[in-house]
Coordinates of C-alpha atoms in Angstrom, one line a residue:
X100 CA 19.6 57.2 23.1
X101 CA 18.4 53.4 23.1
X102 CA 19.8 50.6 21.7
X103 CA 16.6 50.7 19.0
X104 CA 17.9 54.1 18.2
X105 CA 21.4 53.1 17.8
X106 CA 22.9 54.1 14.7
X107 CA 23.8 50.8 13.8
X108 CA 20.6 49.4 14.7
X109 CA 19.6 52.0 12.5
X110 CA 21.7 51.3 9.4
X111 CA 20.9 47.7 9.9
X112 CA 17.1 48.1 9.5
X113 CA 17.8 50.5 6.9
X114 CA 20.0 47.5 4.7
X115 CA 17.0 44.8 5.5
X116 CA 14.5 47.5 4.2
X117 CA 17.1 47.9 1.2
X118 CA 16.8 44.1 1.0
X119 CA 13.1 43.9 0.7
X120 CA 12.4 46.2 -1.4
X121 CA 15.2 44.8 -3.7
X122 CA 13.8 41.2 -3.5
X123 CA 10.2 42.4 -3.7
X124 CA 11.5 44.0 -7.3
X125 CA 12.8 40.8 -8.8
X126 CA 9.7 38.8 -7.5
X127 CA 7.7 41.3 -9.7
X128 CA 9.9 41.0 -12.3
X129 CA 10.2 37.3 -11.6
X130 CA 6.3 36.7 -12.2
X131 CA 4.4 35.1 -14.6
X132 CA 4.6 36.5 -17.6
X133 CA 1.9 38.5 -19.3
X134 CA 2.0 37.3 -22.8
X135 CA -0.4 39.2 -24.3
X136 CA 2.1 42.7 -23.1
X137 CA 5.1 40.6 -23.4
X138 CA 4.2 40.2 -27.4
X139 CA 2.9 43.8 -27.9
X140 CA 6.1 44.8 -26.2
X141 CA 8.4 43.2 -27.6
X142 CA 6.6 43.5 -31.4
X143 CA 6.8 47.4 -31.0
X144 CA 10.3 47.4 -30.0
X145 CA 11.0 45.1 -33.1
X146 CA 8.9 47.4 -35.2
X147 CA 11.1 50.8 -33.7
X148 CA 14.4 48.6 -34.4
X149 CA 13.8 47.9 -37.6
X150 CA 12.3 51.5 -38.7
X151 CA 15.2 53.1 -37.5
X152 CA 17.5 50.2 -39.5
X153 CA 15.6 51.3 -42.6
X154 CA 14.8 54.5 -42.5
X155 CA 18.1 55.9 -44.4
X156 CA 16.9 53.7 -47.8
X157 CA 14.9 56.6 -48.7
X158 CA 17.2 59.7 -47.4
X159 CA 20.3 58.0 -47.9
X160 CA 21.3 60.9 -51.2
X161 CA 19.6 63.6 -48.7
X162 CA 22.2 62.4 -45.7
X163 CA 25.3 61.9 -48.1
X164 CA 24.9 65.1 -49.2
X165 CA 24.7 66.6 -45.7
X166 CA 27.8 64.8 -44.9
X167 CA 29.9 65.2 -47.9
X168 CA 29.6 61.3 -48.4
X169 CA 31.7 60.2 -51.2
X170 CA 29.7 57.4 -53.6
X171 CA 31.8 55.0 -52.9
X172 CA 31.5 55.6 -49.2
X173 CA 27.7 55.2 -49.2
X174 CA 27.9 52.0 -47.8
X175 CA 29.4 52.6 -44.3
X176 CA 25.9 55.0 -43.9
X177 CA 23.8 51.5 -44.8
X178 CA 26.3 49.1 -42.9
X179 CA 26.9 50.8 -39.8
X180 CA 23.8 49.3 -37.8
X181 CA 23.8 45.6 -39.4
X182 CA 27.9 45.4 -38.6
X183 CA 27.1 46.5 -34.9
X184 CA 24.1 43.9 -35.1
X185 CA 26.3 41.0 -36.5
X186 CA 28.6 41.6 -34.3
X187 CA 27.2 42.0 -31.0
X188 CA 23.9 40.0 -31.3
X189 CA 25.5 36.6 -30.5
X190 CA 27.1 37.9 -27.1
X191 CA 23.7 39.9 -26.4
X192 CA 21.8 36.6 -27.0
X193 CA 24.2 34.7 -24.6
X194 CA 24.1 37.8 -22.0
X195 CA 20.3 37.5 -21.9
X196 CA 19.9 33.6 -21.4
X197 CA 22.3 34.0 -18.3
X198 CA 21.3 37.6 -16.7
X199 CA 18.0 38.3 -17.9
X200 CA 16.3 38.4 -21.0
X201 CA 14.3 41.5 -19.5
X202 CA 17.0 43.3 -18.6
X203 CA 19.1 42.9 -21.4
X204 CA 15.8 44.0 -23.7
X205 CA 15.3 47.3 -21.6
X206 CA 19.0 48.1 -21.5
X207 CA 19.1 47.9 -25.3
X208 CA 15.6 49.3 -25.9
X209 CA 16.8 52.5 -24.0
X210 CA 20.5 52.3 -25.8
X211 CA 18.6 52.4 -28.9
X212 CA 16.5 55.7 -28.4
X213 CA 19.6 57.7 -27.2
X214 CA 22.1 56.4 -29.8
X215 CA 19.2 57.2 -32.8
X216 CA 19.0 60.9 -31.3
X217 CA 22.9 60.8 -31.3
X218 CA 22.6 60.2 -34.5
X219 CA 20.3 63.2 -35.5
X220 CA 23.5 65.5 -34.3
X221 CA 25.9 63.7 -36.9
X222 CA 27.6 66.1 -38.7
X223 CA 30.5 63.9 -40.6
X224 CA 30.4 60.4 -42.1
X225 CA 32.3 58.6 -39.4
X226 CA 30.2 60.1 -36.7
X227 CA 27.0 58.7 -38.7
X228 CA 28.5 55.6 -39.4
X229 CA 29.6 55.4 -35.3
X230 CA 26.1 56.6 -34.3
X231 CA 24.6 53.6 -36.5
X232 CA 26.8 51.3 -35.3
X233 CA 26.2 52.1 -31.5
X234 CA 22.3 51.5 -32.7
X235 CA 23.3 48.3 -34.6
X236 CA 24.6 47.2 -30.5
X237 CA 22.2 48.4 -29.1
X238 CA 19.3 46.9 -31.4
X239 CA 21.5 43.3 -30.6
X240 CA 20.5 43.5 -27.2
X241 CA 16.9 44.3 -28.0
X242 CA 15.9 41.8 -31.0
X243 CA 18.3 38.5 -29.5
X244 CA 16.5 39.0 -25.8
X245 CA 12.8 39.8 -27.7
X246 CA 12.4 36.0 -29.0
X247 CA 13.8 34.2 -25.6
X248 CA 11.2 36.8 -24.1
X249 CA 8.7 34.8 -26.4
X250 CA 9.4 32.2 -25.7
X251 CA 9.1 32.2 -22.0
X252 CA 5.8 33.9 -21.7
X253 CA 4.4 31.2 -24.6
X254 CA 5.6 27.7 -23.6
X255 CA 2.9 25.7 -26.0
X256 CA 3.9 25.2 -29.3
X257 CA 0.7 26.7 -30.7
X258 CA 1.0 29.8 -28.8
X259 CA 4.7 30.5 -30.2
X260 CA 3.3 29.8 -33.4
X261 CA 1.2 32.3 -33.3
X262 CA 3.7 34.4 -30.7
X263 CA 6.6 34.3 -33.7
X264 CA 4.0 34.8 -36.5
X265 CA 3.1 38.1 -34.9
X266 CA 6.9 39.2 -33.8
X267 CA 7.5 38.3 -37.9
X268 CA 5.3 40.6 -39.2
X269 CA 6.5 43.5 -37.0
X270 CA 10.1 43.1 -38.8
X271 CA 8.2 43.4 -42.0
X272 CA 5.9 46.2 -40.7
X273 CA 8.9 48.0 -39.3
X274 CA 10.7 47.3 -42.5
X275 CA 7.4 49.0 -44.6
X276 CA 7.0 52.0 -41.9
X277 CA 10.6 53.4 -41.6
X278 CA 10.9 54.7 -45.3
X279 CA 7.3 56.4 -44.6
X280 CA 8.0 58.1 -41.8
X281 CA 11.4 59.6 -43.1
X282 CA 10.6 60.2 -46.7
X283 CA 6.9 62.4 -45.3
X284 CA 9.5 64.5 -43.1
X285 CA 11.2 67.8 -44.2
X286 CA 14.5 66.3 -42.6
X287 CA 16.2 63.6 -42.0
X288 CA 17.5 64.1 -38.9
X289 CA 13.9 65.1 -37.7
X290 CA 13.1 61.2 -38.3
X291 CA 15.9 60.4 -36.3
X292 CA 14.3 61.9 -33.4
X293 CA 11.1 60.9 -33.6
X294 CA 12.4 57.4 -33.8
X295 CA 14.6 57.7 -31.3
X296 CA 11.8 59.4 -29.1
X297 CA 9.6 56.4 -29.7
X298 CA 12.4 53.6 -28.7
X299 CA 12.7 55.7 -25.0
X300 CA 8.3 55.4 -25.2
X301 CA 8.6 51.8 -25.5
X302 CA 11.3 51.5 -22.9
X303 CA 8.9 52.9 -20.4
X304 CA 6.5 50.5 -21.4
X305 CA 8.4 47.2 -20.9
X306 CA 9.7 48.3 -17.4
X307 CA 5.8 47.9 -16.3
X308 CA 4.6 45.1 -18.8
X309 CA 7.6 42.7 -18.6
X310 CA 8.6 40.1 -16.2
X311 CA 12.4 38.9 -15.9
X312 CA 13.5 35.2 -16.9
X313 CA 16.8 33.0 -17.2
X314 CA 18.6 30.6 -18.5
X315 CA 21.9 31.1 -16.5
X316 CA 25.7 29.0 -17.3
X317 CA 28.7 29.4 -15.1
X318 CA 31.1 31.7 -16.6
X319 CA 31.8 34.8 -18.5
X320 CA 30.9 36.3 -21.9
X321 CA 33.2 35.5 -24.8
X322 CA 34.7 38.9 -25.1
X323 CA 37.8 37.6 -27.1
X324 CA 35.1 35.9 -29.2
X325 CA 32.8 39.3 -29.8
X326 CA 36.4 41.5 -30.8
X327 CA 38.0 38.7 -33.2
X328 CA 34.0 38.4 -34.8
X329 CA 33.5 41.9 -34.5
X330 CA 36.9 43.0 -36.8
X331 CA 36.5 40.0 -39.1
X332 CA 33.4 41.7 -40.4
X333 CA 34.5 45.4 -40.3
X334 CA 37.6 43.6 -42.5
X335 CA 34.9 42.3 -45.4
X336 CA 32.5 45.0 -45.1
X337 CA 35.9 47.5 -45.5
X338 CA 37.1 45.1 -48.6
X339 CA 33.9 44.8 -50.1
X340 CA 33.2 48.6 -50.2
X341 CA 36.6 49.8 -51.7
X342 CA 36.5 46.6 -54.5
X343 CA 34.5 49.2 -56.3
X344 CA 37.1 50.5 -57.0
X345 CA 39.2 47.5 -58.3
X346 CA 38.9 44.3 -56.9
X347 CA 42.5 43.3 -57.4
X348 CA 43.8 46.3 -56.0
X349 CA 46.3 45.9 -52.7
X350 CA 44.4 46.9 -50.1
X351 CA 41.3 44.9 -50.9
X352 CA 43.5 41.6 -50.9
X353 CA 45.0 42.3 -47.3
X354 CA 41.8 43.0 -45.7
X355 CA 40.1 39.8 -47.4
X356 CA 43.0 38.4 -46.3
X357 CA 42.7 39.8 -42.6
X358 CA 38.9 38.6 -42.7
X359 CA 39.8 35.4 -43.1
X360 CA 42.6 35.3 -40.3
X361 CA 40.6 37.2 -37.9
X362 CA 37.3 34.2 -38.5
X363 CA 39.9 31.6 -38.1
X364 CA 40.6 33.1 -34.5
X365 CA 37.5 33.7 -34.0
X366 CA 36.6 29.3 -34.5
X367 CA 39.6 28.6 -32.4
X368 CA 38.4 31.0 -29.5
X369 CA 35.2 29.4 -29.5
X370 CA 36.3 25.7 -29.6
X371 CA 38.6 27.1 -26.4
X372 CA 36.3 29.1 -24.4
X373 CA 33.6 27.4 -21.6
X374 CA 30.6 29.9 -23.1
X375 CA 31.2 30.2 -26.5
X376 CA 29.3 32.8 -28.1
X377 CA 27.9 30.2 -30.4
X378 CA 28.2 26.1 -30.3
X379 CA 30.3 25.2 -33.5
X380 CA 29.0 21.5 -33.3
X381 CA 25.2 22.9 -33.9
X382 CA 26.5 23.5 -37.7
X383 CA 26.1 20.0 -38.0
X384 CA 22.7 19.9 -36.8
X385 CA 20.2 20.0 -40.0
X386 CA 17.4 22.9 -38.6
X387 CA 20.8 25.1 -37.1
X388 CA 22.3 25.2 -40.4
X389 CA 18.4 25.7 -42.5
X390 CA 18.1 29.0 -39.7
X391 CA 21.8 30.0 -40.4
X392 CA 21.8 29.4 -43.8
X393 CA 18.2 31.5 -44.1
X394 CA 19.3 34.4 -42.3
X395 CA 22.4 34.5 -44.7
X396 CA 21.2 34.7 -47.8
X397 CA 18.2 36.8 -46.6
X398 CA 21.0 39.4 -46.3
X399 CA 23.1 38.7 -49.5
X400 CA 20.2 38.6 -51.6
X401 CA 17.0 40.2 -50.5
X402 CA 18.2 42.8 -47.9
X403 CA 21.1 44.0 -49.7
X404 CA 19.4 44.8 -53.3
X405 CA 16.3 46.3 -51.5
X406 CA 18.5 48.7 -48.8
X407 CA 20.0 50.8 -52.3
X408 CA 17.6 49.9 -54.7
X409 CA 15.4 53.5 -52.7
X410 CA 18.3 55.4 -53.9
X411 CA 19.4 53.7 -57.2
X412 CA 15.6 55.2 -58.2
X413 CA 15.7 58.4 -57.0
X414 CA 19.5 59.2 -58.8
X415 CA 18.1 57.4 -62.2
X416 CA 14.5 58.1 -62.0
X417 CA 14.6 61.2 -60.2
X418 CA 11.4 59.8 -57.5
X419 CA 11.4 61.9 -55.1
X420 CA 12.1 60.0 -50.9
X421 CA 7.9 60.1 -50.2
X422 CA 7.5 59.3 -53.7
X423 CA 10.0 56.1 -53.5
X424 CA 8.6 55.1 -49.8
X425 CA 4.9 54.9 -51.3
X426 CA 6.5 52.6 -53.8
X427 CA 8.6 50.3 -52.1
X428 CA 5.4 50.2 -49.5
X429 CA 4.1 47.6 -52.2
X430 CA 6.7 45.5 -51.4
X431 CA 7.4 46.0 -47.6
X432 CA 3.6 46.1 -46.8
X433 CA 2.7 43.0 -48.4
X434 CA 5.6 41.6 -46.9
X435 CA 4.2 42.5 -43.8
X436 CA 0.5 41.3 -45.0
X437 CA 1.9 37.8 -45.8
X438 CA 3.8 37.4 -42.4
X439 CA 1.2 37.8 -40.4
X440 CA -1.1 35.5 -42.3
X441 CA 1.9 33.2 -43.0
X442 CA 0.8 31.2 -39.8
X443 CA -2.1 29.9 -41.1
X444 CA 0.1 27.5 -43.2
X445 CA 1.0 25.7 -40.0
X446 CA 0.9 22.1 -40.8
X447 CA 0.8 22.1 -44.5
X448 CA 4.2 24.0 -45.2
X449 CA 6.9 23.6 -42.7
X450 CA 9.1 26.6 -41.6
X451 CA 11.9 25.4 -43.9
X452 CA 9.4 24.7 -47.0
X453 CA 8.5 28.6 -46.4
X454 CA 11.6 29.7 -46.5
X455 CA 13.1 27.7 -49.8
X456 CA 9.7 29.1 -51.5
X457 CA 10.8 32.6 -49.7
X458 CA 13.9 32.6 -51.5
X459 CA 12.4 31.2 -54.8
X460 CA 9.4 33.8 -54.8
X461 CA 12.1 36.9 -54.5
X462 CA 14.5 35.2 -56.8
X463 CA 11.2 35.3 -59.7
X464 CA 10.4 38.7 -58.9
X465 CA 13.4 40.5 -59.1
X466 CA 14.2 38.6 -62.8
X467 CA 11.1 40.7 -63.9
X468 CA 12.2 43.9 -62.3
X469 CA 15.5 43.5 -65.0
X470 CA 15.4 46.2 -67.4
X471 CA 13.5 48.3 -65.8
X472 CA 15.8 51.0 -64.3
X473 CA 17.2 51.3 -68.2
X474 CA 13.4 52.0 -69.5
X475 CA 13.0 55.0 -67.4
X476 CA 9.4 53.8 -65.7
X477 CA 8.8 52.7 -62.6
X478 CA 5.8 50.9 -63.3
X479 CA 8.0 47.6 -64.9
X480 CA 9.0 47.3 -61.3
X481 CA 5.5 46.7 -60.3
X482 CA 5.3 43.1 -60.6
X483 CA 8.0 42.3 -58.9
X484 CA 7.4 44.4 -56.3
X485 CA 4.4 42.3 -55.3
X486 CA 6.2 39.1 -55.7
X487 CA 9.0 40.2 -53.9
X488 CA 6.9 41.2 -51.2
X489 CA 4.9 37.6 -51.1
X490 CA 8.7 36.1 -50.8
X491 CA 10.0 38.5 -48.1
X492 CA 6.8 37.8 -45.9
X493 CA 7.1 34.4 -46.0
X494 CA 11.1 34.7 -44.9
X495 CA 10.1 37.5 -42.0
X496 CA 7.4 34.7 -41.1
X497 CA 9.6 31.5 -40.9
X498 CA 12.9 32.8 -40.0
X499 CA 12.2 33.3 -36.2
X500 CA 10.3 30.1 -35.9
X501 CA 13.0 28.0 -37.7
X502 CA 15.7 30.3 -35.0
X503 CA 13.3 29.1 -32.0
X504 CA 13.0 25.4 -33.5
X505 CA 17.0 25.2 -33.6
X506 CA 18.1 25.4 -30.2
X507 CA 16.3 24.0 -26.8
X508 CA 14.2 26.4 -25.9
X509 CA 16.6 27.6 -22.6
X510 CA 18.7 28.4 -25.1
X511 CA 16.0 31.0 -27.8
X512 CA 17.8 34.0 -27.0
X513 CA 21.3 32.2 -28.4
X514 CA 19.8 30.6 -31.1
X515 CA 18.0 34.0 -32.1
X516 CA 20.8 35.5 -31.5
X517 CA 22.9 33.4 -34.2
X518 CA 19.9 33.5 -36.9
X519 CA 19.8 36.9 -36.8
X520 CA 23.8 37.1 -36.9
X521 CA 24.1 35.1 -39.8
X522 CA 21.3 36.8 -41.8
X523 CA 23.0 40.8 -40.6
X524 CA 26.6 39.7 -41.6
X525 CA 24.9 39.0 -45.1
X526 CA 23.5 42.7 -44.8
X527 CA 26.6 44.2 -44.4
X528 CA 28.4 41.8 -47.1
X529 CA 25.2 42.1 -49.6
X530 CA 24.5 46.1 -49.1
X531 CA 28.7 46.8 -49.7
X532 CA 28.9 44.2 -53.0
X533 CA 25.5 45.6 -54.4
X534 CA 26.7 49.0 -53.9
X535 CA 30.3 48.2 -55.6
X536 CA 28.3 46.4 -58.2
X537 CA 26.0 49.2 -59.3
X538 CA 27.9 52.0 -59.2
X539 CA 31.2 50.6 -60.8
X540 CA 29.5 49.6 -64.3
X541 CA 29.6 52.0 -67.2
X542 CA 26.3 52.7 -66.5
X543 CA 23.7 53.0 -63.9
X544 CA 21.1 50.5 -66.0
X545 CA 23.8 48.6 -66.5
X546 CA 24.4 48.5 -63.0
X547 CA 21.3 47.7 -61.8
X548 CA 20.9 44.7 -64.2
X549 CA 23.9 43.1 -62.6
X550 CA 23.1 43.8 -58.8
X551 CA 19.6 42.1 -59.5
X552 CA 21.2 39.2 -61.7
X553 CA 23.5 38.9 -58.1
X554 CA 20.4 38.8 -55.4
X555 CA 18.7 36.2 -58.3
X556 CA 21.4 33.7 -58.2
X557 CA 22.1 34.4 -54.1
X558 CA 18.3 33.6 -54.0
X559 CA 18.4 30.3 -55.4
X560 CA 21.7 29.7 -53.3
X561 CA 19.3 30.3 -50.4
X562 CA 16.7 28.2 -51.5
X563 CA 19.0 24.8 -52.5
X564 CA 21.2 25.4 -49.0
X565 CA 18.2 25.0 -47.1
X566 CA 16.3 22.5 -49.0
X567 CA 19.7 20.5 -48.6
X568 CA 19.4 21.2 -45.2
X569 CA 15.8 19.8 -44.7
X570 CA 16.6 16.9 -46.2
X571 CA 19.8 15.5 -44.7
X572 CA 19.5 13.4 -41.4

């Protein structure tokens, strides 16, 4: 045997080869960006997140039946995926500035399709609401890296215009398709599968069309951070949901109580910590707080009324899931419509304009949907329907540019990350208090009145926080 056919000659050319083939991968995924794949990547994975996020609006009586879900406990099957969102997408938005927004998008992208199959299995209330929560993480990882993605593969501010326009309307096009696609199947946990099948197509997709980029800082992630955040909001969303039952009851008070303890360690972690999961001092900072306050009360007041309004109907009305999807497409699809055309206002409305008129458009059409559950017609909700719609498109549109304006642009994934926080911790707080609001009058018309009159006045809370915000120095 020769010293070339040594066998540590051998495993020494067989590491370099190792080596090379290694490094040749990360200079492919290093390259220039493709931004017309990186947007049609990154917009379908939206679109797939937030189908699967809506697609129990229309099934939700279907799947509470199935699992012997109690009325009250209706909210954990809404709530599961926005409290694994608000929890997680901070720390996922951190993760992918400082090991790869690529990576982090395919490991959630994948996470998502085999969680949303999971999910199909469910066969009790807590493994649903586990199964959504494990999507909620997963969908963290794929929307907070999706915008820092963006971002790198459009660096003009014209082309992220139009880059954040387009990744907009797919949140309101997912938003409009989800319902659709659940409420035209016989099952609900055939839905699940589809949409879990097409997260794993678009998985396969970005591992060819998507290149690899960084913002890296020395240290590690704020886990201590993620737990104490994490529990604070299982604490409301847990308070929240049994105040339907009496809000002065016990149990409610202690876990308000432990809410509020658990944020408190949560600001002294972060003040401690070298990475924070999110930079306190940017509160102060006039477009952080506009994008934080926007996500917010795009939760309390437009997400929350529309995620149980779907089943409100069908238990009052008696509209059947396809018949409620076609419906609520008036809304969704024009919210859709008006976010992708919502760009063309560049330069005679400013992001934060659009999203105070947002707030004020949803705030006017819900008014004129009062009454109508009581007269037994769907057709008084018309009208606000459409309006809604107008207001919710212009939200979807500005809400990402506003996240990307925030932060410097090293930092998109973070800043995404905290938007979209702020707007799914007022998900889970909205969905819970609409559902404990409806359901706990003395009767459902009732009910309905004051849920709306709620999202009205959160509305215009939206609209004056930000307009405050635009206007300070």
């Amino acid at each position: 045997m020769t010293g070339l056919d040594s066998p540590t000659t051998a495993h020494v050319t067989t590491t370099a080869t190792a080596r090379g083939a290694e490094r040749h991968r990360e200079e492919r995924r290093a390259s220039p960006p493709r931004p017309r794949a990186t947007l049609a990547v990154t917009s379908a994975a939206t679109a797939v997140t937030l189908m699967t996020y809506t697609a129990p609006m229309v099934t939700l009586p279907d799947t509470a039946a199935a699992l012997h879900t109690s009325l009250s406990a209706q909210a954990w099957l809404l709530n599961g995926t926005p409290l694994g969102l608000a929890a997680l997408l901070l720390v996922a938005g951190s993760l992918a500035d400082d090991h790869g927004r690529r990576r982090v998008f395919l490991a959630g992208t994948l996470a998502l399709g085999l969680t949303t199959v999971l999910g199909a299995f469910s066969t009790s209330t807590w493994q649903f609401t586990l199964a959504r929560i494990a999507q909620g993480a997963a969908s963290a990882a794929l929307l907070a890296s999706s915008l820092g993605l963006i971002v790198h593969a459009f660096p003009s501010p014209r082309g992220r215009l139009h880059a954040t326009g387009v990744w907009g309307a797919f949140v309101s096009g997912g938003i409009a398709v989800g319902p659709l696609v659940s409420g035209a199947l016989p099952n609900w946990r055939i839905g699940y599968g589809i949409l879990g099948a097409a997260a794993l197509v678009v998985t396969a997709l970005g591992a060819r069309a998507l290149s690899e980029s960084r913002a890296p800082r020395p240290g590690r992630p704020d886990v201590a951070g993620a737990l104490a955040f994490g529990l604070a909001l299982v604490a409301l969303v847990a308070a929240l949901t049994l105040g339907r039952d009496g809000w002065l009851r016990p149990s409610v008070g202690v876990l308000l109580a432990a809410a509020v303890l658990l944020v408190g360690v949560f600001v002294a972690v972060e003040r401690r910590t070298a990475t924070p999961m999110i930079d306190l001092s940017l509160l102060r900072h006039p477009p952080f707080l506009a994008s934080s306050a926007g996500g917010l009360f795009t939760g309390l007041a437009v997400i929350g009324l529309f995620s149980f309004l779907p089943a409100l109907l069908q238990q009052t009305l008696h509209l059947s899931p396809m018949a409620t999807a076609w419906l609520f497409l008036l809304w969704s699809g024009l919210s859709f419509a008006v976010a992708l055309l919502a760009r063309h206002l560049a330069g005679r409305l400013s992001p934060r304009t659009q999203l105070a008129l947002g707030f004020a458009l949803h705030a006017a059409g819900v008014l004129t949907m009062l009454g109508a559950i009581g007269s037994g017609s769907w057709v008084r909700l018309l009208p606000g329907l459409l309006v809604g719609g107008v207001g919710s498109g212009l939200l979807n549109a500005a809400l990402p540019l506003v996240a990307v304006e925030s932060v410097p642009a090293q930092r998109a994934a973070m800043g995404s990350g905290a938007q979209q926080t702020f707007r799914y911790i007022g998900s889970c707080a909205g969905v819970a208090l609409t559902i404990a609001i409806a359901t706990s009058a003395a009767s459902p018309a009732r009910g309905a009145n004051l849920a709306m009159l709620v999202s009205v006045g959160l509305a215009a809370a939206g609209a004056l926080t930000v307009a405050a915000a635009r206007g300070s120095r």
